[in-house]
PDB file of C-alpha atoms and ligand atoms in Angstrom:
ATOM      1  CA  MET A   1      23.784  14.847  -9.341  1.00 71.00           C
ATOM      2  CA  PHE A   2      20.857  16.712  -7.780  1.00 77.00           C
ATOM      3  CA  GLU A   3      19.324  16.777 -11.242  1.00 78.00           C
ATOM      4  CA  HIS A   4      19.629  13.161 -11.191  1.00 76.00           C
ATOM      5  CA  LEU A   5      18.207  12.877  -7.683  1.00 81.00           C
ATOM      6  CA  GLN A   6      15.282  15.360  -8.865  1.00 78.00           C
ATOM      7  CA  LYS A   7      14.437  13.179 -11.712  1.00 68.00           C
ATOM      8  CA  LYS A   8      14.927   9.772  -9.998  1.00 69.00           C
ATOM      9  CA  TRP A   9      12.266  10.848  -7.134  1.00 75.00           C
ATOM     10  CA  ASN A  10      10.144  13.211  -9.217  1.00 68.00           C
ATOM     11  CA  VAL A  11      10.662  16.451  -7.099  1.00 78.00           C
ATOM     12  CA  ASN A  12      11.209  19.880  -7.452  1.00 84.00           C
ATOM     13  CA  GLY A  13      14.479  21.975  -6.326  1.00 87.00           C
ATOM     14  CA  TRP A  14      12.689  23.042  -2.766  1.00 90.00           C
ATOM     15  CA  ARG A  15      11.319  19.327  -2.065  1.00 91.00           C
ATOM     16  CA  LEU A  16      14.805  18.003  -2.845  1.00 91.00           C
ATOM     17  CA  ILE A  17      16.388  20.301  -0.182  1.00 93.00           C
ATOM     18  CA  LEU A  18      14.007  19.515   2.127  1.00 94.00           C
ATOM     19  CA  ILE A  19      14.614  15.797   1.526  1.00 94.00           C
ATOM     20  CA  LEU A  20      18.263  15.857   1.874  1.00 95.00           C
ATOM     21  CA  ILE A  21      17.945  18.109   5.057  1.00 95.00           C
ATOM     22  CA  THR A  22      15.970  15.368   6.431  1.00 96.00           C
ATOM     23  CA  PHE A  23      18.389  12.646   5.389  1.00 96.00           C
ATOM     24  CA  ALA A  24      21.352  14.671   7.038  1.00 96.00           C
ATOM     25  CA  VAL A  25      19.318  15.626  10.275  1.00 96.00           C
ATOM     26  CA  GLY A  26      18.192  12.054  10.714  1.00 96.00           C
ATOM     27  CA  GLY A  27      21.658  10.596  10.275  1.00 95.00           C
ATOM     28  CA  SER A  28      22.951  12.922  12.755  1.00 95.00           C
ATOM     29  CA  LEU A  29      20.460  12.217  15.194  1.00 96.00           C
ATOM     30  CA  THR A  30      20.710   8.776  14.764  1.00 96.00           C
ATOM     31  CA  GLY A  31      24.063   8.543  15.388  1.00 95.00           C
ATOM     32  CA  TYR A  32      23.746  10.314  18.783  1.00 94.00           C
ATOM     33  CA  ALA A  33      20.821   8.321  19.845  1.00 95.00           C
ATOM     34  CA  GLY A  34      22.756   5.003  18.807  1.00 94.00           C
ATOM     35  CA  LYS A  35      25.353   6.305  21.184  1.00 92.00           C
ATOM     36  CA  TRP A  36      23.036   7.309  23.731  1.00 93.00           C
ATOM     37  CA  VAL A  37      21.598   3.413  23.483  1.00 93.00           C
ATOM     38  CA  MET A  38      25.090   1.758  23.738  1.00 92.00           C
ATOM     39  CA  THR A  39      26.083   3.865  26.665  1.00 90.00           C
ATOM     40  CA  THR A  40      22.673   3.246  28.566  1.00 91.00           C
ATOM     41  CA  LEU A  41      23.329  -0.161  27.813  1.00 87.00           C
ATOM     42  CA  GLY A  42      26.535  -0.397  29.260  1.00 87.00           C
ATOM     43  CA  ILE A  43      28.245  -1.820  26.146  1.00 83.00           C
ATOM     44  CA  ARG A  44      32.053  -0.519  25.868  1.00 79.00           C
ATOM     45  CA  GLN A  45      34.085  -3.775  24.622  1.00 74.00           C
ATOM     46  CA  THR A  46      34.996  -2.776  20.849  1.00 77.00           C
ATOM     47  CA  ALA A  47      34.661  -6.389  19.656  1.00 81.00           C
ATOM     48  CA  VAL A  48      30.624  -6.439  20.577  1.00 84.00           C
ATOM     49  CA  TYR A  49      30.461  -2.764  20.283  1.00 87.00           C
ATOM     50  CA  VAL A  50      30.891  -2.020  16.253  1.00 88.00           C
ATOM     51  CA  PRO A  51      28.334  -5.024  15.068  1.00 89.00           C
ATOM     52  CA  LEU A  52      25.930  -3.974  18.004  1.00 91.00           C
ATOM     53  CA  TYR A  53      26.054  -0.241  17.062  1.00 92.00           C
ATOM     54  CA  ILE A  54      25.387  -0.945  13.814  1.00 92.00           C
ATOM     55  CA  ILE A  55      22.003  -3.103  14.492  1.00 93.00           C
ATOM     56  CA  VAL A  56      20.977  -0.444  16.696  1.00 93.00           C
ATOM     57  CA  ILE A  57      21.514   2.285  14.402  1.00 94.00           C
ATOM     58  CA  THR A  58      19.914   0.433  11.525  1.00 94.00           C
ATOM     59  CA  ILE A  59      16.990  -0.236  13.620  1.00 94.00           C
ATOM     60  CA  LEU A  60      16.686   3.504  14.703  1.00 95.00           C
ATOM     61  CA  TRP A  61      17.415   5.099  11.653  1.00 95.00           C
ATOM     62  CA  PRO A  62      13.850   4.219   9.744  1.00 95.00           C
ATOM     63  CA  MET A  63      12.145   5.730  12.864  1.00 95.00           C
ATOM     64  CA  ILE A  64      14.451   8.955  13.615  1.00 95.00           C
ATOM     65  CA  VAL A  65      14.101  10.068   9.889  1.00 96.00           C
ATOM     66  CA  LEU A  66      10.620   9.475   9.564  1.00 95.00           C
ATOM     67  CA  LEU A  67      10.144  11.422  12.789  1.00 95.00           C
ATOM     68  CA  VAL A  68      12.200  14.412  11.201  1.00 96.00           C
ATOM     69  CA  SER A  69      10.299  14.086   8.022  1.00 95.00           C
ATOM     70  CA  VAL A  70       7.071  14.952   9.922  1.00 94.00           C
ATOM     71  CA  PHE A  71       9.038  18.475  10.835  1.00 95.00           C
ATOM     72  CA  THR A  72      10.076  18.970   7.374  1.00 94.00           C
ATOM     73  CA  GLY A  73       6.615  18.193   5.612  1.00 93.00           C
ATOM     74  CA  GLN A  74       8.165  15.345   3.658  1.00 92.00           C
ATOM     75  CA  PHE A  75       6.675  12.181   5.734  1.00 92.00           C
ATOM     76  CA  VAL A  76       4.863  10.733   2.680  1.00 86.00           C
ATOM     77  CA  PHE A  77       8.088  10.855   0.861  1.00 88.00           C
ATOM     78  CA  PHE A  78      10.088   9.085   3.316  1.00 90.00           C
ATOM     79  CA  ARG A  79       7.214   6.720   4.328  1.00 88.00           C
ATOM     80  CA  ASN A  80       7.267   5.435   0.285  1.00 79.00           C
ATOM     81  CA  TYR A  81      10.946   5.574   0.789  1.00 85.00           C
ATOM     82  CA  LEU A  82      11.429   3.303   3.273  1.00 86.00           C
ATOM     83  CA  ILE A  83       8.480   0.924   2.015  1.00 78.00           C
ATOM     84  CA  LYS A  84      10.324   0.657  -1.010  1.00 70.00           C
ATOM     85  CA  MET A  85      13.760  -0.164   0.769  1.00 76.00           C
ATOM     86  CA  GLY A  86      12.314  -2.876   2.802  1.00 75.00           C
ATOM     87  CA  ARG A  87      10.961  -4.519  -0.459  1.00 61.00           C
ATOM     88  CA  ARG A  88      14.511  -4.094  -1.983  1.00 61.00           C
ATOM     89  CA  MET A  89      15.963  -5.693   1.099  1.00 67.00           C
ATOM     90  CA  SER A  90      13.633  -8.544   1.297  1.00 61.00           C
ATOM     91  CA  GLY A  91      14.709  -9.392  -2.440  1.00 48.00           C
ATOM     92  CA  LYS A  92      11.393 -10.735  -3.162  1.00 44.00           C
ATOM     93  CA  PHE A  93      10.930  -7.834  -5.843  1.00 39.00           C
ATOM     94  CA  ASN A  94      13.668  -8.028  -7.918  1.00 35.00           C
ATOM     95  CA  VAL A  95      12.185  -8.874 -11.181  1.00 35.00           C
ATOM     96  CA  THR A  96      15.202  -8.314 -13.848  1.00 33.00           C
ATOM     97  CA  HIS A  97      15.111 -11.603 -14.922  1.00 31.00           C
ATOM     98  CA  PHE A  98      12.007 -14.054 -15.412  1.00 34.00           C
ATOM     99  CA  PRO A  99      11.868 -17.579 -15.610  1.00 31.00           C
ATOM    100  CA  ASP A 100       9.151 -18.649 -18.440  1.00 33.00           C
ATOM    101  CA  LYS A 101       6.151 -18.941 -16.219  1.00 35.00           C
ATOM    102  CA  SER A 102       3.913 -16.483 -14.063  1.00 42.00           C
ATOM    103  CA  ILE A 103       4.849 -15.784 -10.288  1.00 47.00           C
ATOM    104  CA  ALA A 104       3.120 -18.517  -8.484  1.00 44.00           C
ATOM    105  CA  MET A 105       0.597 -16.965  -5.727  1.00 43.00           C
ATOM    106  CA  GLU A 106       2.637 -18.101  -3.082  1.00 44.00           C
ATOM    107  CA  ASP A 107       5.736 -16.066  -4.037  1.00 48.00           C
ATOM    108  CA  LEU A 108       3.883 -12.986  -4.040  1.00 46.00           C
ATOM    109  CA  PRO A 109       4.348 -11.227  -0.685  1.00 47.00           C
ATOM    110  CA  ALA A 110       1.147  -9.999   0.747  1.00 48.00           C
ATOM    111  CA  ASN A 111       0.534  -6.485   0.627  1.00 48.00           C
ATOM    112  CA  ASP A 112       2.145  -4.608   3.385  1.00 45.00           C
ATOM    113  CA  LEU A 113      -0.140  -1.735   2.967  1.00 45.00           C
ATOM    114  CA  SER A 114      -2.450  -0.135   4.972  1.00 45.00           C
ATOM    115  CA  ASN A 115      -6.491  -0.617   3.893  1.00 57.00           C
ATOM    116  CA  SER A 116      -7.031   3.230   3.143  1.00 76.00           C
ATOM    117  CA  ARG A 117      -4.910   3.450   0.087  1.00 86.00           C
ATOM    118  CA  LYS A 118      -6.432   2.326  -3.158  1.00 95.00           C
ATOM    119  CA  HIS A 119      -4.370   0.110  -5.034  1.00 96.00           C
ATOM    120  CA  ILE A 120      -3.845  -0.194  -8.776  1.00 97.00           C
ATOM    121  CA  ALA A 121      -2.516  -2.954 -11.134  1.00 98.00           C
ATOM    122  CA  ILE A 122      -1.028  -1.717 -14.326  1.00 98.00           C
ATOM    123  CA  PHE A 123      -1.697  -4.555 -17.323  1.00 98.00           C
ATOM    124  CA  ALA A 124       0.689  -3.645 -20.276  1.00 98.00           C
ATOM    125  CA  SER A 125       2.017  -5.753 -22.978  1.00 95.00           C
ATOM    126  CA  GLY A 126       4.745  -3.172 -24.737  1.00 95.00           C
ATOM    127  CA  ALA A 127       7.058  -0.360 -23.712  1.00 95.00           C
ATOM    128  CA  GLY A 128       5.341   0.601 -20.935  1.00 97.00           C
ATOM    129  CA  SER A 129       5.505   4.594 -21.334  1.00 97.00           C
ATOM    130  CA  ASN A 130       1.931   4.896 -20.085  1.00 98.00           C
ATOM    131  CA  ALA A 131       2.277   2.922 -17.405  1.00 98.00           C
ATOM    132  CA  GLN A 132       5.754   5.058 -16.665  1.00 98.00           C
ATOM    133  CA  LYS A 133       3.720   8.193 -16.827  1.00 97.00           C
ATOM    134  CA  ILE A 134       0.997   6.826 -14.510  1.00 98.00           C
ATOM    135  CA  ILE A 135       3.716   5.243 -11.607  1.00 97.00           C
ATOM    136  CA  ASP A 136       5.372   9.083 -11.635  1.00 96.00           C
ATOM    137  CA  HIS A 137       1.696  10.490 -11.239  1.00 97.00           C
ATOM    138  CA  PHE A 138       1.229   8.524  -8.297  1.00 96.00           C
ATOM    139  CA  ARG A 139       4.920   8.602  -6.949  1.00 93.00           C
ATOM    140  CA  GLN A 140       4.336  10.514  -4.168  1.00 90.00           C
ATOM    141  CA  SER A 141       0.671  10.013  -3.493  1.00 92.00           C
ATOM    142  CA  ASP A 142      -0.583   9.759  -0.062  1.00 86.00           C
ATOM    143  CA  SER A 143      -4.018   7.540  -1.104  1.00 90.00           C
ATOM    144  CA  VAL A 144      -3.049   5.687  -4.395  1.00 95.00           C
ATOM    145  CA  TYR A 145      -0.340   2.993  -4.996  1.00 94.00           C
ATOM    146  CA  ILE A 146       0.744   1.137  -7.747  1.00 96.00           C
ATOM    147  CA  SER A 147       0.790  -2.343  -6.382  1.00 95.00           C
ATOM    148  CA  LEU A 148       1.225  -4.688  -9.397  1.00 96.00           C
ATOM    149  CA  ILE A 149       2.218  -4.816 -12.897  1.00 97.00           C
ATOM    150  CA  VAL A 150       0.718  -7.393 -15.074  1.00 97.00           C
ATOM    151  CA  CYS A 151       2.511  -8.527 -18.449  1.00 97.00           C
ATOM    152  CA  ASN A 152       1.839 -11.406 -20.844  1.00 96.00           C
ATOM    153  CA  LYS A 153       5.072 -10.588 -22.597  1.00 95.00           C
ATOM    154  CA  PRO A 154       8.467 -11.930 -20.992  1.00 91.00           C
ATOM    155  CA  ASN A 155      10.444  -9.473 -23.303  1.00 91.00           C
ATOM    156  CA  ALA A 156       8.296  -6.646 -22.992  1.00 96.00           C
ATOM    157  CA  GLY A 157       9.791  -2.979 -21.983  1.00 96.00           C
ATOM    158  CA  VAL A 158       7.089  -2.719 -19.021  1.00 97.00           C
ATOM    159  CA  ILE A 159       9.104  -5.498 -17.600  1.00 96.00           C
ATOM    160  CA  GLN A 160      12.390  -3.399 -16.950  1.00 95.00           C
ATOM    161  CA  ILE A 161      10.117  -0.868 -15.585  1.00 96.00           C
ATOM    162  CA  ALA A 162       8.739  -3.030 -13.073  1.00 95.00           C
ATOM    163  CA  ALA A 163      12.267  -4.290 -11.765  1.00 94.00           C
ATOM    164  CA  ARG A 164      13.849  -0.283 -11.719  1.00 93.00           C
ATOM    165  CA  GLU A 165      10.794   0.671  -9.771  1.00 93.00           C
ATOM    166  CA  ASN A 166      10.652  -2.281  -7.521  1.00 91.00           C
ATOM    167  CA  ILE A 167       6.836  -2.860  -8.472  1.00 94.00           C
ATOM    168  CA  PRO A 168       5.937  -6.500  -8.393  1.00 95.00           C
ATOM    169  CA  LEU A 169       5.411  -8.163 -11.741  1.00 95.00           C
ATOM    170  CA  LEU A 170       2.985 -10.958 -12.755  1.00 96.00           C
ATOM    171  CA  LEU A 171       4.014 -12.644 -15.949  1.00 95.00           C
ATOM    172  CA  ILE A 172       0.805 -14.265 -16.930  1.00 95.00           C
ATOM    173  CA  GLU A 173      -0.254 -17.373 -19.267  1.00 94.00           C
ATOM    174  CA  LYS A 174      -2.748 -17.262 -21.931  1.00 95.00           C
ATOM    175  CA  GLU A 175      -4.281 -20.878 -20.527  1.00 95.00           C
ATOM    176  CA  ARG A 176      -4.913 -19.618 -16.998  1.00 95.00           C
ATOM    177  CA  PHE A 177      -5.770 -16.067 -18.035  1.00 97.00           C
ATOM    178  CA  PHE A 178      -8.412 -17.079 -20.772  1.00 96.00           C
ATOM    179  CA  ARG A 179      -9.495 -20.748 -19.273  1.00 95.00           C
ATOM    180  CA  GLY A 180      -8.805 -20.275 -15.676  1.00 95.00           C
ATOM    181  CA  ASP A 181      -9.348 -18.211 -12.801  1.00 96.00           C
ATOM    182  CA  SER A 182      -7.765 -15.043 -14.884  1.00 96.00           C
ATOM    183  CA  TYR A 183      -5.087 -14.708 -11.895  1.00 96.00           C
ATOM    184  CA  VAL A 184      -8.001 -13.234  -9.898  1.00 96.00           C
ATOM    185  CA  PRO A 185      -6.740 -14.565  -6.558  1.00 95.00           C
ATOM    186  CA  GLU A 186      -3.442 -13.010  -7.208  1.00 94.00           C
ATOM    187  CA  LEU A 187      -4.949  -9.283  -7.994  1.00 96.00           C
ATOM    188  CA  ASN A 188      -7.386 -10.113  -4.610  1.00 95.00           C
ATOM    189  CA  ASN A 189      -4.341 -10.867  -2.796  1.00 93.00           C
ATOM    190  CA  TYR A 190      -2.769  -7.363  -3.585  1.00 93.00           C
ATOM    191  CA  GLN A 191      -6.296  -5.710  -2.519  1.00 94.00           C
ATOM    192  CA  ILE A 192      -6.641  -4.032  -6.061  1.00 97.00           C
ATOM    193  CA  ASP A 193      -9.110  -1.637  -6.598  1.00 97.00           C
ATOM    194  CA  LEU A 194      -8.536  -0.649  -9.985  1.00 98.00           C
ATOM    195  CA  VAL A 195      -7.310  -2.284 -13.003  1.00 98.00           C
ATOM    196  CA  VAL A 196      -5.412   0.111 -15.635  1.00 98.00           C
ATOM    197  CA  LEU A 197      -4.757  -1.443 -18.977  1.00 98.00           C
ATOM    198  CA  ALA A 198      -2.051   0.640 -20.502  1.00 98.00           C
ATOM    199  CA  GLY A 199      -1.255  -1.279 -24.077  1.00 96.00           C
ATOM    200  CA  PHE A 200      -2.169  -4.279 -23.011  1.00 96.00           C
ATOM    201  CA  LEU A 201      -3.085  -6.429 -25.946  1.00 92.00           C
ATOM    202  CA  TRP A 202      -5.169  -9.605 -24.437  1.00 95.00           C
ATOM    203  CA  LYS A 203      -8.711  -9.349 -24.678  1.00 95.00           C
ATOM    204  CA  ILE A 204      -9.936  -9.407 -21.017  1.00 97.00           C
ATOM    205  CA  PRO A 205     -11.904 -12.307 -20.045  1.00 97.00           C
ATOM    206  CA  ASP A 206     -15.232 -12.391 -18.277  1.00 96.00           C
ATOM    207  CA  THR A 207     -14.057 -13.824 -15.409  1.00 97.00           C
ATOM    208  CA  LEU A 208     -11.951 -10.984 -14.603  1.00 98.00           C
ATOM    209  CA  ILE A 209     -14.647  -8.262 -15.711  1.00 97.00           C
ATOM    210  CA  LYS A 210     -17.017 -10.161 -13.385  1.00 96.00           C
ATOM    211  CA  ALA A 211     -14.616  -9.906 -10.737  1.00 97.00           C
ATOM    212  CA  PHE A 212     -13.733  -6.105 -11.316  1.00 97.00           C
ATOM    213  CA  PRO A 213     -17.150  -4.820 -12.517  1.00 95.00           C
ATOM    214  CA  GLU A 214     -16.556  -0.737 -13.787  1.00 95.00           C
ATOM    215  CA  ARG A 215     -13.096  -1.309 -12.296  1.00 97.00           C
ATOM    216  CA  ILE A 216     -11.151  -1.911 -15.407  1.00 98.00           C
ATOM    217  CA  ILE A 217     -10.146   1.072 -17.519  1.00 98.00           C
ATOM    218  CA  ASN A 218      -8.399   1.061 -20.724  1.00 98.00           C
ATOM    219  CA  ILE A 219      -6.820   3.715 -23.255  1.00 98.00           C
ATOM    220  CA  HIS A 220      -7.252   3.504 -26.744  1.00 97.00           C
ATOM    221  CA  PRO A 221      -5.437   5.482 -29.475  1.00 97.00           C
ATOM    222  CA  ALA A 222      -8.097   7.075 -31.791  1.00 97.00           C
ATOM    223  CA  LEU A 223     -11.426   8.518 -31.025  1.00 98.00           C
ATOM    224  CA  LEU A 224     -13.841   5.393 -30.451  1.00 97.00           C
ATOM    225  CA  PRO A 225     -16.099   4.167 -31.623  1.00 96.00           C
ATOM    226  CA  LYS A 226     -14.149   4.485 -34.822  1.00 96.00           C
ATOM    227  CA  TYR A 227     -11.226   2.613 -35.353  1.00 96.00           C
ATOM    228  CA  GLY A 228     -11.658   0.195 -32.371  1.00 96.00           C
ATOM    229  CA  GLY A 229     -12.204  -3.465 -32.395  1.00 93.00           C
ATOM    230  CA  LYS A 230     -10.451  -6.694 -32.774  1.00 90.00           C
ATOM    231  CA  GLY A 231      -7.219  -6.115 -34.390  1.00 90.00           C
ATOM    232  CA  MET A 232      -7.060  -2.419 -33.987  1.00 94.00           C
ATOM    233  CA  TYR A 233      -3.910  -1.900 -32.057  1.00 92.00           C
ATOM    234  CA  GLY A 234      -0.714   0.155 -32.338  1.00 91.00           C
ATOM    235  CA  GLN A 235       0.368   1.186 -35.850  1.00 92.00           C
ATOM    236  CA  TYR A 236      -3.074  -0.524 -37.380  1.00 95.00           C
ATOM    237  CA  VAL A 237      -5.285   2.173 -35.989  1.00 97.00           C
ATOM    238  CA  HIS A 238      -3.210   4.909 -37.071  1.00 97.00           C
ATOM    239  CA  GLU A 239      -3.150   3.437 -40.403  1.00 97.00           C
ATOM    240  CA  ALA A 240      -6.669   3.036 -40.586  1.00 97.00           C
ATOM    241  CA  VAL A 241      -7.327   6.872 -39.605  1.00 97.00           C
ATOM    242  CA  LEU A 242      -5.008   8.016 -42.361  1.00 97.00           C
ATOM    243  CA  GLY A 243      -6.420   5.521 -44.562  1.00 96.00           C
ATOM    244  CA  ALA A 244      -9.725   7.199 -44.133  1.00 97.00           C
ATOM    245  CA  GLY A 245      -8.852  10.577 -44.715  1.00 96.00           C
ATOM    246  CA  GLU A 246      -9.590  11.920 -41.530  1.00 97.00           C
ATOM    247  CA  VAL A 247      -8.761  15.293 -40.329  1.00 97.00           C
ATOM    248  CA  GLN A 248      -8.085  14.436 -36.578  1.00 97.00           C
ATOM    249  CA  SER A 249      -7.642  11.721 -34.336  1.00 97.00           C
ATOM    250  CA  GLY A 250      -7.324  11.550 -30.505  1.00 98.00           C
ATOM    251  CA  ILE A 251      -7.387   9.630 -27.233  1.00 98.00           C
ATOM    252  CA  THR A 252     -10.379   7.456 -25.722  1.00 98.00           C
ATOM    253  CA  ILE A 253     -10.249   6.207 -21.940  1.00 98.00           C
ATOM    254  CA  HIS A 254     -13.318   3.975 -21.443  1.00 98.00           C
ATOM    255  CA  TYR A 255     -14.268   1.069 -19.301  1.00 98.00           C
ATOM    256  CA  VAL A 256     -13.564  -2.315 -20.381  1.00 97.00           C
ATOM    257  CA  ASP A 257     -16.552  -4.523 -21.040  1.00 95.00           C
ATOM    258  CA  GLU A 258     -16.916  -8.058 -22.619  1.00 92.00           C
ATOM    259  CA  HIS A 259     -16.410  -6.451 -26.134  1.00 91.00           C
ATOM    260  CA  TYR A 260     -13.232  -4.839 -27.603  1.00 91.00           C
ATOM    261  CA  ASP A 261     -13.193  -1.067 -27.193  1.00 93.00           C
ATOM    262  CA  ASN A 262     -16.604  -0.625 -26.165  1.00 93.00           C
ATOM    263  CA  GLY A 263     -17.164  -0.080 -22.565  1.00 95.00           C
ATOM    264  CA  ASP A 264     -18.339   3.527 -21.599  1.00 96.00           C
ATOM    265  CA  ILE A 265     -16.539   6.414 -22.577  1.00 97.00           C
ATOM    266  CA  ILE A 266     -14.766   8.286 -19.718  1.00 97.00           C
ATOM    267  CA  PHE A 267     -12.742  10.758 -21.615  1.00 97.00           C
ATOM    268  CA  GLN A 268     -11.926  11.525 -25.179  1.00 97.00           C
ATOM    269  CA  THR A 269      -9.761  14.148 -26.639  1.00 97.00           C
ATOM    270  CA  ALA A 270      -8.403  15.144 -30.025  1.00 97.00           C
ATOM    271  CA  CYS A 271      -5.455  15.594 -32.337  1.00 97.00           C
ATOM    272  CA  PRO A 272      -5.450  16.969 -35.564  1.00 97.00           C
ATOM    273  CA  ILE A 273      -3.867  15.236 -38.480  1.00 97.00           C
ATOM    274  CA  LEU A 274      -1.290  17.269 -40.265  1.00 96.00           C
ATOM    275  CA  PRO A 275      -0.070  17.263 -43.715  1.00 95.00           C
ATOM    276  CA  GLY A 276       2.651  14.835 -44.326  1.00 94.00           C
ATOM    277  CA  ASP A 277       1.627  12.840 -41.648  1.00 96.00           C
ATOM    278  CA  ASP A 278       2.875   8.897 -41.422  1.00 96.00           C
ATOM    279  CA  PRO A 279       1.377   6.468 -38.897  1.00 96.00           C
ATOM    280  CA  GLU A 280       4.608   7.138 -37.011  1.00 96.00           C
ATOM    281  CA  LYS A 281       4.054  10.813 -36.735  1.00 97.00           C
ATOM    282  CA  LEU A 282       0.562  10.135 -35.615  1.00 98.00           C
ATOM    283  CA  ALA A 283       1.402   8.029 -33.001  1.00 97.00           C
ATOM    284  CA  GLN A 284       3.767  10.047 -31.765  1.00 97.00           C
ATOM    285  CA  ARG A 285       1.154  12.946 -31.357  1.00 97.00           C
ATOM    286  CA  VAL A 286      -1.271  10.582 -30.124  1.00 98.00           C
ATOM    287  CA  HIS A 287       0.958   9.326 -27.383  1.00 97.00           C
ATOM    288  CA  GLN A 288       1.925  12.715 -26.093  1.00 97.00           C
ATOM    289  CA  LEU A 289      -1.641  13.099 -25.364  1.00 98.00           C
ATOM    290  CA  GLU A 290      -2.043   9.741 -23.860  1.00 98.00           C
ATOM    291  CA  HIS A 291       0.828  10.679 -21.409  1.00 98.00           C
ATOM    292  CA  LEU A 292      -0.693  14.260 -20.958  1.00 98.00           C
ATOM    293  CA  HIS A 293      -4.116  12.406 -19.734  1.00 98.00           C
ATOM    294  CA  TYR A 294      -4.119   9.327 -18.931  1.00 98.00           C
ATOM    295  CA  PRO A 295      -2.658   9.628 -15.325  1.00 98.00           C
ATOM    296  CA  ARG A 296      -5.190  12.398 -14.287  1.00 97.00           C
ATOM    297  CA  ILE A 297      -8.017  10.387 -15.447  1.00 98.00           C
ATOM    298  CA  VAL A 298      -7.022   7.377 -13.661  1.00 98.00           C
ATOM    299  CA  GLU A 299      -6.785   9.468 -10.839  1.00 97.00           C
ATOM    300  CA  SER A 300     -10.089  11.101 -10.859  1.00 97.00           C
ATOM    301  CA  VAL A 301     -11.735   7.421 -11.654  1.00 97.00           C
ATOM    302  CA  ILE A 302      -9.985   5.893  -8.428  1.00 96.00           C
ATOM    303  CA  LYS A 303     -11.009   8.529  -6.425  1.00 93.00           C
ATOM    304  CA  LYS A 304     -14.692   7.697  -7.007  1.00 93.00           C
ATOM    305  CA  LEU A 305     -14.368   4.499  -5.854  1.00 92.00           C
TER     306      LEU A 305
HETATM  307  C1  LIG B   1      -0.899   3.019 -26.225  1.00 71.90           C
HETATM  308  O1  LIG B   1      -0.641   3.984 -27.585  1.00 71.90           O
HETATM  309  C2  LIG B   1      -1.991   3.011 -25.834  1.00 71.90           C
HETATM  310  O2  LIG B   1      -3.256   3.534 -26.575  1.00 71.90           O
HETATM  311  C3  LIG B   1      -2.329   1.688 -26.676  1.00 71.90           C
HETATM  312  O3  LIG B   1      -1.289   0.906 -26.567  1.00 71.90           O
HETATM  313  C4  LIG B   1      -0.229   1.825 -26.604  1.00 71.90           C
HETATM  314  C5  LIG B   1       0.889   1.508 -25.756  1.00 71.90           C
HETATM  315  O4  LIG B   1       1.967   2.618 -25.501  1.00 71.90           O
HETATM  316  N1  LIG B   1      -3.353   0.848 -26.051  1.00 71.90           N
HETATM  317  P1  LIG B   1       3.118   2.002 -24.063  1.00 71.90           P
HETATM  318  O5  LIG B   1       3.711   0.790 -24.010  1.00 71.90           O
HETATM  319  O6  LIG B   1       2.231   2.891 -23.096  1.00 71.90           O
HETATM  320  O7  LIG B   1       3.910   3.183 -24.483  1.00 71.90           O
END
């Protein structure tokens, strides 16, 4: 059970202990405070007492737990925890099932977070393993928030990630993305500072590039400028690399401009091609590099904004 919690909250053993202490102390203090409020208000009849007591402790608990978390050094964790709870209770963010259309702008709740934080939108079309790593990386962050996941495929794995993580999800349509406003109003509504492409297969339209100059980055599973461009994605990249007899491949993280895989390179790192490699084995090795480096490069880029 404790291992499960450690994994779920992405914390080490000591932090888990401090978090559990905060819950325990916060819970007991809430109980005492609730009783004190009831006595002070002079409420004694049992019929009114119980429902009122529940309301009082529901209001007091977040405040008291936050207060205790300051002393246990877990304020950031509890602030994020309470924000998530609020979202879950509002029910607006449950995205386990999707209609075949995008969320309309008026359905998107306004951002409830302070302006001092930087907001990221992750665009993904696939399984979303990079998206998950980035979410994990910033889970406890005080300054960076994954505010939105944008997806163009109603059955993509990343949709489950958005639902599980309670991150608002915007399912987009081709027509509006390429020939309309490219969903810039939604991105602005979420005060997005940086767009992070993580396996997003559509080309980014000019409207979006103009709205986010030098604020859209992508990861490519090869060493650009080789093996990039239209049609070079997924297995096709690795097949081409192996077919050309390269001795190494790797990853490229770059800014996005109006051409496929063309913007300024931010970071590259290589991995060897080993005897007996097939596109799948190479893809796995490259994926490991992506998971290792993309989150921290995203962090370094957003910190400079
Ligand atoms: C990654 O290999 C990335 O380089 C490419 O698409 C893949 C996405 O994988 N652009 P995942 O969905 O993050 O697992």
